[in-house]
PDB file of C-alpha atoms and ligand atoms in Angstrom:
ATOM      1  CA  UNK A  11     -70.970  59.436 -79.751  1.00  0.00           C
ATOM      2  CA  UNK A  12     -73.350  62.277 -78.996  1.00  0.00           C
ATOM      3  CA  UNK A  13     -71.442  64.681 -81.248  1.00  0.00           C
ATOM      4  CA  UNK A  14     -71.468  62.244 -84.188  1.00  0.00           C
ATOM      5  CA  UNK A  15     -75.196  61.687 -83.685  1.00  0.00           C
ATOM      6  CA  UNK A  16     -75.854  65.415 -83.514  1.00  0.00           C
ATOM      7  CA  UNK A  17     -74.096  65.795 -86.872  1.00  0.00           C
ATOM      8  CA  UNK A  18     -76.037  62.916 -88.464  1.00  0.00           C
ATOM      9  CA  UNK A  19     -79.363  64.151 -87.122  1.00  0.00           C
ATOM     10  CA  UNK A  20     -78.711  67.686 -88.336  1.00  0.00           C
ATOM     11  CA  UNK A  21     -77.840  66.403 -91.812  1.00  0.00           C
ATOM     12  CA  UNK A  22     -80.320  63.574 -92.368  1.00  0.00           C
ATOM     13  CA  UNK A  23     -84.031  64.333 -92.425  1.00  0.00           C
ATOM     14  CA  UNK A  24     -84.853  60.668 -91.777  1.00  0.00           C
ATOM     15  CA  UNK A  25     -82.614  60.156 -88.727  1.00  0.00           C
ATOM     16  CA  UNK A  26     -83.396  61.807 -85.380  1.00  0.00           C
ATOM     17  CA  UNK A  27     -80.922  62.417 -82.600  1.00  0.00           C
ATOM     18  CA  UNK A  28     -82.701  59.964 -80.294  1.00  0.00           C
ATOM     19  CA  UNK A  29     -82.802  57.314 -83.005  1.00  0.00           C
ATOM     20  CA  UNK A  30     -79.065  57.670 -83.604  1.00  0.00           C
ATOM     21  CA  UNK A  31     -78.252  57.646 -79.892  1.00  0.00           C
ATOM     22  CA  UNK A  32     -80.386  54.524 -79.483  1.00  0.00           C
ATOM     23  CA  UNK A  33     -78.458  52.579 -82.132  1.00  0.00           C
ATOM     24  CA  UNK A  34     -75.435  52.007 -79.914  1.00  0.00           C
ATOM     25  CA  UNK A  35     -72.812  53.179 -82.379  1.00  0.00           C
ATOM     26  CA  UNK A  36     -69.226  52.568 -81.368  1.00  0.00           C
ATOM     27  CA  UNK A  37     -66.090  54.604 -81.894  1.00  0.00           C
ATOM     28  CA  UNK A  38     -63.465  53.017 -84.124  1.00  0.00           C
ATOM     29  CA  UNK A  39     -59.879  53.842 -84.976  1.00  0.00           C
ATOM     30  CA  UNK A  40     -61.111  55.298 -88.296  1.00  0.00           C
ATOM     31  CA  UNK A  41     -60.842  59.021 -89.017  1.00  0.00           C
ATOM     32  CA  UNK A  42     -61.695  61.074 -92.069  1.00  0.00           C
ATOM     33  CA  UNK A  43     -59.316  63.551 -93.711  1.00  0.00           C
ATOM     34  CA  UNK A  44     -60.885  66.325 -91.615  1.00  0.00           C
ATOM     35  CA  UNK A  45     -60.544  64.219 -88.474  1.00  0.00           C
ATOM     36  CA  UNK A  46     -64.177  63.155 -88.103  1.00  0.00           C
ATOM     37  CA  UNK A  47     -64.679  59.725 -86.534  1.00  0.00           C
ATOM     38  CA  UNK A  48     -65.850  56.841 -88.686  1.00  0.00           C
ATOM     39  CA  UNK A  49     -68.366  55.151 -86.411  1.00  0.00           C
ATOM     40  CA  UNK A  50     -69.639  51.592 -86.575  1.00  0.00           C
ATOM     41  CA  UNK A  51     -71.896  49.102 -84.869  1.00  0.00           C
ATOM     42  CA  UNK A  52     -70.985  45.501 -84.355  1.00  0.00           C
ATOM     43  CA  UNK A  53     -73.582  42.765 -83.950  1.00  0.00           C
ATOM     44  CA  UNK A  54     -71.384  39.981 -82.633  1.00  0.00           C
ATOM     45  CA  UNK A  55     -72.100  36.292 -82.374  1.00  0.00           C
ATOM     46  CA  UNK A  56     -74.522  35.366 -79.613  1.00  0.00           C
ATOM     47  CA  UNK A  57     -73.704  32.685 -77.107  1.00  0.00           C
ATOM     48  CA  UNK A  58     -73.997  29.074 -78.230  1.00  0.00           C
ATOM     49  CA  UNK A  59     -74.847  29.982 -81.800  1.00  0.00           C
ATOM     50  CA  UNK A  60     -71.946  30.116 -84.218  1.00  0.00           C
ATOM     51  CA  UNK A  61     -72.890  32.649 -86.887  1.00  0.00           C
ATOM     52  CA  UNK A  62     -73.220  31.466 -90.471  1.00  0.00           C
ATOM     53  CA  UNK A  63     -70.836  34.131 -91.615  1.00  0.00           C
ATOM     54  CA  UNK A  64     -69.523  37.659 -91.296  1.00  0.00           C
ATOM     55  CA  UNK A  65     -71.127  40.517 -93.168  1.00  0.00           C
ATOM     56  CA  UNK A  66     -69.566  43.948 -93.570  1.00  0.00           C
ATOM     57  CA  UNK A  67     -72.220  46.501 -94.545  1.00  0.00           C
ATOM     58  CA  UNK A  68     -71.582  50.178 -95.127  1.00  0.00           C
ATOM     59  CA  UNK A  69     -73.249  53.267 -96.555  1.00  0.00           C
ATOM     60  CA  UNK A  70     -72.145  56.691 -97.633  1.00  0.00           C
ATOM     61  CA  UNK A  71     -68.829  56.012 -99.362  1.00  0.00           C
ATOM     62  CA  UNK A  72     -70.168  58.756-101.634  1.00  0.00           C
ATOM     63  CA  UNK A  73     -71.072  61.624 -99.338  1.00  0.00           C
ATOM     64  CA  UNK A  74     -73.827  63.057-101.540  1.00  0.00           C
ATOM     65  CA  UNK A  75     -75.844  59.823-101.425  1.00  0.00           C
ATOM     66  CA  UNK A  76     -77.689  60.693 -98.223  1.00  0.00           C
ATOM     67  CA  UNK A  77     -80.287  57.936 -98.490  1.00  0.00           C
ATOM     68  CA  UNK A  78     -77.486  55.340 -98.448  1.00  0.00           C
ATOM     69  CA  UNK A  79     -76.617  56.515 -94.924  1.00  0.00           C
ATOM     70  CA  UNK A  80     -80.172  56.927 -93.644  1.00  0.00           C
ATOM     71  CA  UNK A  81     -81.283  53.478 -94.747  1.00  0.00           C
ATOM     72  CA  UNK A  82     -78.369  51.862 -92.914  1.00  0.00           C
ATOM     73  CA  UNK A  83     -79.676  53.499 -89.729  1.00  0.00           C
ATOM     74  CA  UNK A  84     -83.095  51.947 -90.408  1.00  0.00           C
ATOM     75  CA  UNK A  85     -81.541  48.509 -90.900  1.00  0.00           C
ATOM     76  CA  UNK A  86     -79.486  48.850 -87.711  1.00  0.00           C
ATOM     77  CA  UNK A  87     -82.774  49.677 -85.974  1.00  0.00           C
ATOM     78  CA  UNK A  88     -84.175  46.361 -87.236  1.00  0.00           C
ATOM     79  CA  UNK A  89     -81.082  44.475 -86.096  1.00  0.00           C
ATOM     80  CA  UNK A  90     -81.214  46.144 -82.683  1.00  0.00           C
ATOM     81  CA  UNK A  91     -84.595  44.489 -82.202  1.00  0.00           C
ATOM     82  CA  UNK A  92     -84.070  41.199 -83.973  1.00  0.00           C
ATOM     83  CA  UNK A  93     -80.360  40.322 -84.024  1.00  0.00           C
ATOM     84  CA  UNK A  94     -80.396  36.603 -83.361  1.00  0.00           C
ATOM     85  CA  UNK A  95     -76.788  35.718 -84.033  1.00  0.00           C
ATOM     86  CA  UNK A  96     -77.535  34.290 -87.478  1.00  0.00           C
ATOM     87  CA  UNK A  97     -74.707  36.430 -88.899  1.00  0.00           C
ATOM     88  CA  UNK A  98     -71.924  38.457 -87.377  1.00  0.00           C
ATOM     89  CA  UNK A  99     -72.470  41.973 -88.686  1.00  0.00           C
ATOM     90  CA  UNK A 100     -70.139  44.936 -88.778  1.00  0.00           C
ATOM     91  CA  UNK A 101     -72.012  48.002 -89.976  1.00  0.00           C
ATOM     92  CA  UNK A 102     -70.627  51.405 -90.915  1.00  0.00           C
ATOM     93  CA  UNK A 103     -73.383  53.916 -91.679  1.00  0.00           C
ATOM     94  CA  UNK A 104     -71.218  56.679 -93.146  1.00  0.00           C
ATOM     95  CA  UNK A 105     -67.804  55.853 -94.552  1.00  0.00           C
ATOM     96  CA  UNK A 106     -67.238  59.358 -95.911  1.00  0.00           C
ATOM     97  CA  UNK A 107     -68.361  61.732 -93.134  1.00  0.00           C
ATOM     98  CA  UNK A 108     -66.567  64.741 -94.625  1.00  0.00           C
ATOM     99  CA  UNK A 109     -68.457  64.419 -97.903  1.00  0.00           C
ATOM    100  CA  UNK A 110     -71.750  63.782 -96.126  1.00  0.00           C
ATOM    101  CA  UNK A 111     -71.501  66.813 -93.864  1.00  0.00           C
ATOM    102  CA  UNK A 112     -70.645  69.260 -96.628  1.00  0.00           C
ATOM    103  CA  UNK A 113     -73.554  71.294 -97.977  1.00  0.00           C
ATOM    104  CA  UNK A 114     -74.293  70.383-100.609  1.00  0.00           C
ATOM    105  CA  UNK A 115     -72.963  66.900 -99.943  1.00  0.00           C
ATOM    106  CA  UNK A 116     -69.867  65.831-101.807  1.00  0.00           C
ATOM    107  CA  UNK A 117     -69.354  62.524-103.559  1.00  0.00           C
ATOM    108  CA  UNK A 118     -65.652  62.848-102.802  1.00  0.00           C
ATOM    109  CA  UNK A 119     -63.807  63.063 -99.500  1.00  0.00           C
ATOM    110  CA  UNK A 120     -62.218  66.281 -98.219  1.00  0.00           C
ATOM    111  CA  UNK A 121     -59.225  65.733-100.525  1.00  0.00           C
ATOM    112  CA  UNK A 122     -61.508  65.613-103.552  1.00  0.00           C
ATOM    113  CA  UNK A 123     -60.961  61.878-104.039  1.00  0.00           C
ATOM    114  CA  UNK A 124     -63.666  59.447-105.151  1.00  0.00           C
ATOM    115  CA  UNK A 125     -63.031  56.805-102.477  1.00  0.00           C
ATOM    116  CA  UNK A 126     -64.602  54.150-104.672  1.00  0.00           C
ATOM    117  CA  UNK A 127     -61.731  54.578-107.133  1.00  0.00           C
ATOM    118  CA  UNK A 128     -58.993  54.554-104.477  1.00  0.00           C
ATOM    119  CA  UNK A 129     -58.740  50.800-103.807  1.00  0.00           C
ATOM    120  CA  UNK A 130     -55.718  48.825-104.994  1.00  0.00           C
ATOM    121  CA  UNK A 131     -55.594  46.833-108.192  1.00  0.00           C
ATOM    122  CA  UNK A 132     -52.683  45.649-110.312  1.00  0.00           C
ATOM    123  CA  UNK A 133     -51.068  48.575-112.092  1.00  0.00           C
ATOM    124  CA  UNK A 134     -53.366  50.939-110.164  1.00  0.00           C
ATOM    125  CA  UNK A 135     -51.791  54.199-111.286  1.00  0.00           C
ATOM    126  CA  UNK A 136     -51.858  53.477-114.995  1.00  0.00           C
ATOM    127  CA  UNK A 137     -55.268  51.793-114.915  1.00  0.00           C
ATOM    128  CA  UNK A 138     -57.048  54.468-112.892  1.00  0.00           C
ATOM    129  CA  UNK A 139     -55.307  57.337-114.700  1.00  0.00           C
ATOM    130  CA  UNK A 140     -56.167  55.903-118.088  1.00  0.00           C
ATOM    131  CA  UNK A 141     -59.775  55.412-117.091  1.00  0.00           C
ATOM    132  CA  UNK A 142     -60.081  58.784-115.396  1.00  0.00           C
ATOM    133  CA  UNK A 143     -58.448  60.760-118.190  1.00  0.00           C
ATOM    134  CA  UNK A 144     -59.769  58.958-121.243  1.00  0.00           C
ATOM    135  CA  UNK A 145     -63.133  57.639-120.130  1.00  0.00           C
ATOM    136  CA  UNK A 146     -64.311  60.361-117.758  1.00  0.00           C
ATOM    137  CA  UNK A 147     -62.457  63.337-119.294  1.00  0.00           C
ATOM    138  CA  UNK A 148     -60.836  64.006-115.898  1.00  0.00           C
ATOM    139  CA  UNK A 149     -64.210  64.353-114.250  1.00  0.00           C
ATOM    140  CA  UNK A 150     -63.346  65.645-110.747  1.00  0.00           C
ATOM    141  CA  UNK A 151     -66.173  63.532-109.339  1.00  0.00           C
ATOM    142  CA  UNK A 152     -64.266  60.411-110.406  1.00  0.00           C
ATOM    143  CA  UNK A 153     -60.752  61.475-109.325  1.00  0.00           C
ATOM    144  CA  UNK A 154     -59.050  58.305-108.052  1.00  0.00           C
ATOM    145  CA  UNK A 155     -56.446  60.090-105.892  1.00  0.00           C
ATOM    146  CA  UNK A 156     -52.657  60.238-106.082  1.00  0.00           C
ATOM    147  CA  UNK A 157     -52.081  56.596-105.103  1.00  0.00           C
ATOM    148  CA  UNK A 158     -54.034  53.491-104.130  1.00  0.00           C
ATOM    149  CA  UNK A 159     -55.238  53.788-100.521  1.00  0.00           C
ATOM    150  CA  UNK A 160     -53.940  57.348-100.305  1.00  0.00           C
ATOM    151  CA  UNK A 161     -57.059  58.270 -98.305  1.00  0.00           C
ATOM    152  CA  UNK A 162     -57.699  57.463 -94.641  1.00  0.00           C
ATOM    153  CA  UNK A 163     -61.296  56.394 -95.279  1.00  0.00           C
ATOM    154  CA  UNK A 164     -60.477  53.836 -97.995  1.00  0.00           C
ATOM    155  CA  UNK A 165     -57.418  52.672 -96.031  1.00  0.00           C
ATOM    156  CA  UNK A 166     -59.591  52.086 -92.977  1.00  0.00           C
ATOM    157  CA  UNK A 167     -62.134  50.093 -94.983  1.00  0.00           C
ATOM    158  CA  UNK A 168     -59.378  47.951 -96.499  1.00  0.00           C
ATOM    159  CA  UNK A 169     -58.076  47.302 -92.961  1.00  0.00           C
ATOM    160  CA  UNK A 170     -61.564  46.293 -91.862  1.00  0.00           C
ATOM    161  CA  UNK A 171     -61.733  43.788 -94.706  1.00  0.00           C
ATOM    162  CA  UNK A 172     -58.377  42.374 -93.660  1.00  0.00           C
ATOM    163  CA  UNK A 173     -59.185  42.184 -89.939  1.00  0.00           C
ATOM    164  CA  UNK A 174     -62.835  41.168 -90.115  1.00  0.00           C
ATOM    165  CA  UNK A 175     -62.515  38.843 -93.113  1.00  0.00           C
ATOM    166  CA  UNK A 176     -66.114  39.250 -94.217  1.00  0.00           C
ATOM    167  CA  UNK A 177     -67.837  36.452 -96.127  1.00  0.00           C
ATOM    168  CA  UNK A 178     -69.967  39.077 -97.851  1.00  0.00           C
ATOM    169  CA  UNK A 179     -69.637  42.844 -98.268  1.00  0.00           C
ATOM    170  CA  UNK A 180     -72.705  45.009 -98.811  1.00  0.00           C
ATOM    171  CA  UNK A 181     -72.203  48.561-100.075  1.00  0.00           C
ATOM    172  CA  UNK A 182     -75.104  50.989-100.320  1.00  0.00           C
ATOM    173  CA  UNK A 183     -75.250  53.718-102.977  1.00  0.00           C
ATOM    174  CA  UNK A 184     -77.819  55.733-104.917  1.00  0.00           C
ATOM    175  CA  UNK A 185     -79.483  56.652-107.323  1.00  0.00           C
ATOM    176  CA  UNK A 186     -79.242  53.996-110.032  1.00  0.00           C
ATOM    177  CA  UNK A 187     -82.050  51.806-108.730  1.00  0.00           C
ATOM    178  CA  UNK A 188     -80.394  48.424-109.272  1.00  0.00           C
ATOM    179  CA  UNK A 189     -78.504  45.708-107.448  1.00  0.00           C
ATOM    180  CA  UNK A 190     -74.975  45.222-108.734  1.00  0.00           C
ATOM    181  CA  UNK A 191     -72.696  42.354-107.809  1.00  0.00           C
ATOM    182  CA  UNK A 192     -69.017  41.478-108.054  1.00  0.00           C
ATOM    183  CA  UNK A 193     -67.263  38.328-106.995  1.00  0.00           C
ATOM    184  CA  UNK A 194     -67.980  34.628-106.988  1.00  0.00           C
ATOM    185  CA  UNK A 195     -71.539  33.580-107.872  1.00  0.00           C
ATOM    186  CA  UNK A 196     -74.425  33.663-107.254  1.00  0.00           C
ATOM    187  CA  UNK A 197     -75.805  37.171-106.881  1.00  0.00           C
ATOM    188  CA  UNK A 198     -79.234  38.054-105.526  1.00  0.00           C
ATOM    189  CA  UNK A 199     -81.674  38.446-108.424  1.00  0.00           C
ATOM    190  CA  UNK A 200     -83.750  41.069-106.696  1.00  0.00           C
ATOM    191  CA  UNK A 201     -83.745  43.020-103.409  1.00  0.00           C
ATOM    192  CA  UNK A 202     -87.074  44.706-102.804  1.00  0.00           C
ATOM    193  CA  UNK A 203     -87.969  46.267-106.132  1.00  0.00           C
ATOM    194  CA  UNK A 204     -84.291  46.601-107.125  1.00  0.00           C
ATOM    195  CA  UNK A 205     -83.318  44.150-109.823  1.00  0.00           C
ATOM    196  CA  UNK A 206     -79.909  42.721-110.539  1.00  0.00           C
ATOM    197  CA  UNK A 207     -77.960  44.466-113.248  1.00  0.00           C
ATOM    198  CA  UNK A 208     -74.284  43.670-113.560  1.00  0.00           C
ATOM    199  CA  UNK A 209     -72.537  46.946-114.266  1.00  0.00           C
ATOM    200  CA  UNK A 210     -68.937  45.695-114.297  1.00  0.00           C
ATOM    201  CA  UNK A 211     -66.139  47.217-112.227  1.00  0.00           C
ATOM    202  CA  UNK A 212     -63.961  50.272-112.557  1.00  0.00           C
ATOM    203  CA  UNK A 213     -60.230  50.420-111.850  1.00  0.00           C
ATOM    204  CA  UNK A 214     -59.843  51.310-108.172  1.00  0.00           C
ATOM    205  CA  UNK A 215     -63.388  50.403-107.199  1.00  0.00           C
ATOM    206  CA  UNK A 216     -64.254  48.275-104.187  1.00  0.00           C
ATOM    207  CA  UNK A 217     -66.020  45.796-106.459  1.00  0.00           C
ATOM    208  CA  UNK A 218     -62.838  45.166-108.383  1.00  0.00           C
ATOM    209  CA  UNK A 219     -60.623  45.155-105.288  1.00  0.00           C
ATOM    210  CA  UNK A 220     -62.680  42.977-102.972  1.00  0.00           C
ATOM    211  CA  UNK A 221     -65.086  41.247-105.354  1.00  0.00           C
ATOM    212  CA  UNK A 222     -62.881  40.452-108.286  1.00  0.00           C
ATOM    213  CA  UNK A 223     -59.398  40.153-106.785  1.00  0.00           C
ATOM    214  CA  UNK A 224     -60.139  38.954-103.240  1.00  0.00           C
ATOM    215  CA  UNK A 225     -63.148  36.905-104.339  1.00  0.00           C
ATOM    216  CA  UNK A 226     -65.380  38.237-101.589  1.00  0.00           C
ATOM    217  CA  UNK A 227     -68.946  38.639-102.841  1.00  0.00           C
ATOM    218  CA  UNK A 228     -69.744  42.366-102.995  1.00  0.00           C
ATOM    219  CA  UNK A 229     -73.412  43.326-103.187  1.00  0.00           C
ATOM    220  CA  UNK A 230     -73.916  46.928-104.287  1.00  0.00           C
ATOM    221  CA  UNK A 231     -77.361  48.252-103.494  1.00  0.00           C
ATOM    222  CA  UNK A 232     -78.175  51.301-105.595  1.00  0.00           C
ATOM    223  CA  UNK A 233     -81.247  52.990-104.126  1.00  0.00           C
ATOM    224  CA  UNK A 234     -83.626  54.889-106.379  1.00  0.00           C
ATOM    225  CA  UNK A 235     -82.952  58.370-105.020  1.00  0.00           C
ATOM    226  CA  UNK A 236     -79.909  59.882-103.315  1.00  0.00           C
ATOM    227  CA  UNK A 237     -81.979  62.371-101.343  1.00  0.00           C
ATOM    228  CA  UNK A 238     -85.357  60.676-100.739  1.00  0.00           C
ATOM    229  CA  UNK A 239     -85.746  57.463 -98.800  1.00  0.00           C
ATOM    230  CA  UNK A 240     -87.582  54.459-100.221  1.00  0.00           C
ATOM    231  CA  UNK A 241     -90.965  53.823 -98.595  1.00  0.00           C
ATOM    232  CA  UNK A 242     -90.942  52.102 -95.227  1.00  0.00           C
ATOM    233  CA  UNK A 243     -92.268  48.984 -96.916  1.00  0.00           C
ATOM    234  CA  UNK A 244     -89.499  49.040 -99.519  1.00  0.00           C
ATOM    235  CA  UNK A 245     -86.810  49.607 -96.852  1.00  0.00           C
ATOM    236  CA  UNK A 246     -88.016  46.444 -95.107  1.00  0.00           C
ATOM    237  CA  UNK A 247     -88.377  44.430 -98.301  1.00  0.00           C
ATOM    238  CA  UNK A 248     -84.801  45.154 -99.342  1.00  0.00           C
ATOM    239  CA  UNK A 249     -83.611  44.084 -95.886  1.00  0.00           C
ATOM    240  CA  UNK A 250     -85.706  40.896 -95.798  1.00  0.00           C
ATOM    241  CA  UNK A 251     -84.574  39.916 -99.293  1.00  0.00           C
ATOM    242  CA  UNK A 252     -80.940  40.604 -98.388  1.00  0.00           C
ATOM    243  CA  UNK A 253     -81.134  38.416 -95.279  1.00  0.00           C
ATOM    244  CA  UNK A 254     -82.903  35.691 -97.253  1.00  0.00           C
ATOM    245  CA  UNK A 255     -80.154  35.743 -99.879  1.00  0.00           C
ATOM    246  CA  UNK A 256     -77.446  35.695 -97.173  1.00  0.00           C
ATOM    247  CA  UNK A 257     -79.055  32.587 -95.673  1.00  0.00           C
ATOM    248  CA  UNK A 258     -78.889  30.848 -99.038  1.00  0.00           C
ATOM    249  CA  UNK A 259     -75.388  32.082 -99.620  1.00  0.00           C
ATOM    250  CA  UNK A 260     -74.072  31.149 -96.165  1.00  0.00           C
ATOM    251  CA  UNK A 261     -75.883  27.926 -95.323  1.00  0.00           C
ATOM    252  CA  UNK A 262     -73.774  26.935 -92.336  1.00  0.00           C
ATOM    253  CA  UNK A 263     -71.377  28.207 -89.709  1.00  0.00           C
ATOM    254  CA  UNK A 264     -67.836  28.362 -91.104  1.00  0.00           C
ATOM    255  CA  UNK A 265     -64.520  29.635 -90.370  1.00  0.00           C
ATOM    256  CA  UNK A 266     -62.285  31.186 -87.846  1.00  0.00           C
ATOM    257  CA  UNK A 267     -63.368  33.938 -85.467  1.00  0.00           C
ATOM    258  CA  UNK A 268     -62.743  37.494 -86.596  1.00  0.00           C
ATOM    259  CA  UNK A 269     -60.862  40.112 -84.671  1.00  0.00           C
ATOM    260  CA  UNK A 270     -63.166  42.486 -82.874  1.00  0.00           C
ATOM    261  CA  UNK A 271     -63.674  46.093 -83.789  1.00  0.00           C
ATOM    262  CA  UNK A 272     -60.589  48.067 -82.831  1.00  0.00           C
ATOM    263  CA  UNK A 273     -61.221  51.000 -80.527  1.00  0.00           C
ATOM    264  CA  UNK A 274     -59.467  54.341 -81.030  1.00  0.00           C
ATOM    265  CA  UNK A 275     -55.784  53.941 -80.349  1.00  0.00           C
ATOM    266  CA  UNK A 276     -56.256  50.208 -79.942  1.00  0.00           C
TER     267      UNK A 276
HETATM  268 ZN1   ZN B 317     -72.246  55.957-105.107  1.00  0.00          ZN
END
C-alpha cells in the first residue's frame, strides 16, 4: 500500500503520505489498464449492530477531477474516527488511477475511454455511438469505448456492484457544483451548499446503468472545483448531510450479508 500512497501523496496537494498510510487502504483484485491497483477501504458491520444498509462510495472515475479523490480521503478520515456500524461502507478513492496520475490528469483511462460511458445499457453500441457522434461531435473526452465494460476499471466497478449489492451508490465528480441523482426516489435536496439538479443520464453512464436499470439510488456529488478542495467546513457539511439523508433513506437494517472485499487473486 505504501507505493499507492506515495503516488497519491505526490499527486494530491491535500493528501499527505502519512494521512494516506493512516487510512488503512486495502488491496483489491482491481487493476487499471496500466496495471495500477485499484485500492479500497471497507468499513464493515460492527458486532451486534446490523447495519442499516450498504453504501458504495467512490471518487475519481474521471482522472482529472482531483478534488473528487482528495475529498474521499477526508471522508475516510472521518469514518476512521467515527465508524459506528450504522452503515456498511465500501469506499474506493480513485477508480481511474491511470487518468489521475497523468500530468495533466486525464478524464479518460489509459485507453482513452470515458469510463462513465462504458457501462452496459440496452443496445449499448448504437445508443452510445449515436450519442457520442451526434451529440458530442466525437469528443474524445466522451469516447464510450469499443464495447460495454471493455475497460478493466468499469468492469471491476460493475463486479463490485454485483458482489456488494449496495443499497446506495455515491459517485463523486467535479466541477458542476450540484447534486445529481438517478434511481428510485427520493433524492437529497441539498448536500452542504450543493443543491439538487437532475441532469438526466447518458447512454453508458453509471447513473443509467445502476440508477435507472438496476434501480439502485445513485447520488452524484459534483464538487465546485476539480482542482481546489471545498473549505474544511464545506467538506464536513456535505458528509453530515449525506449521512443524514442515508439515515432517512435506510431507516432500518435490511437484507442479506454482502460478500467481503476480494483480495488480489482471491
Ligand atoms: Zn466527472
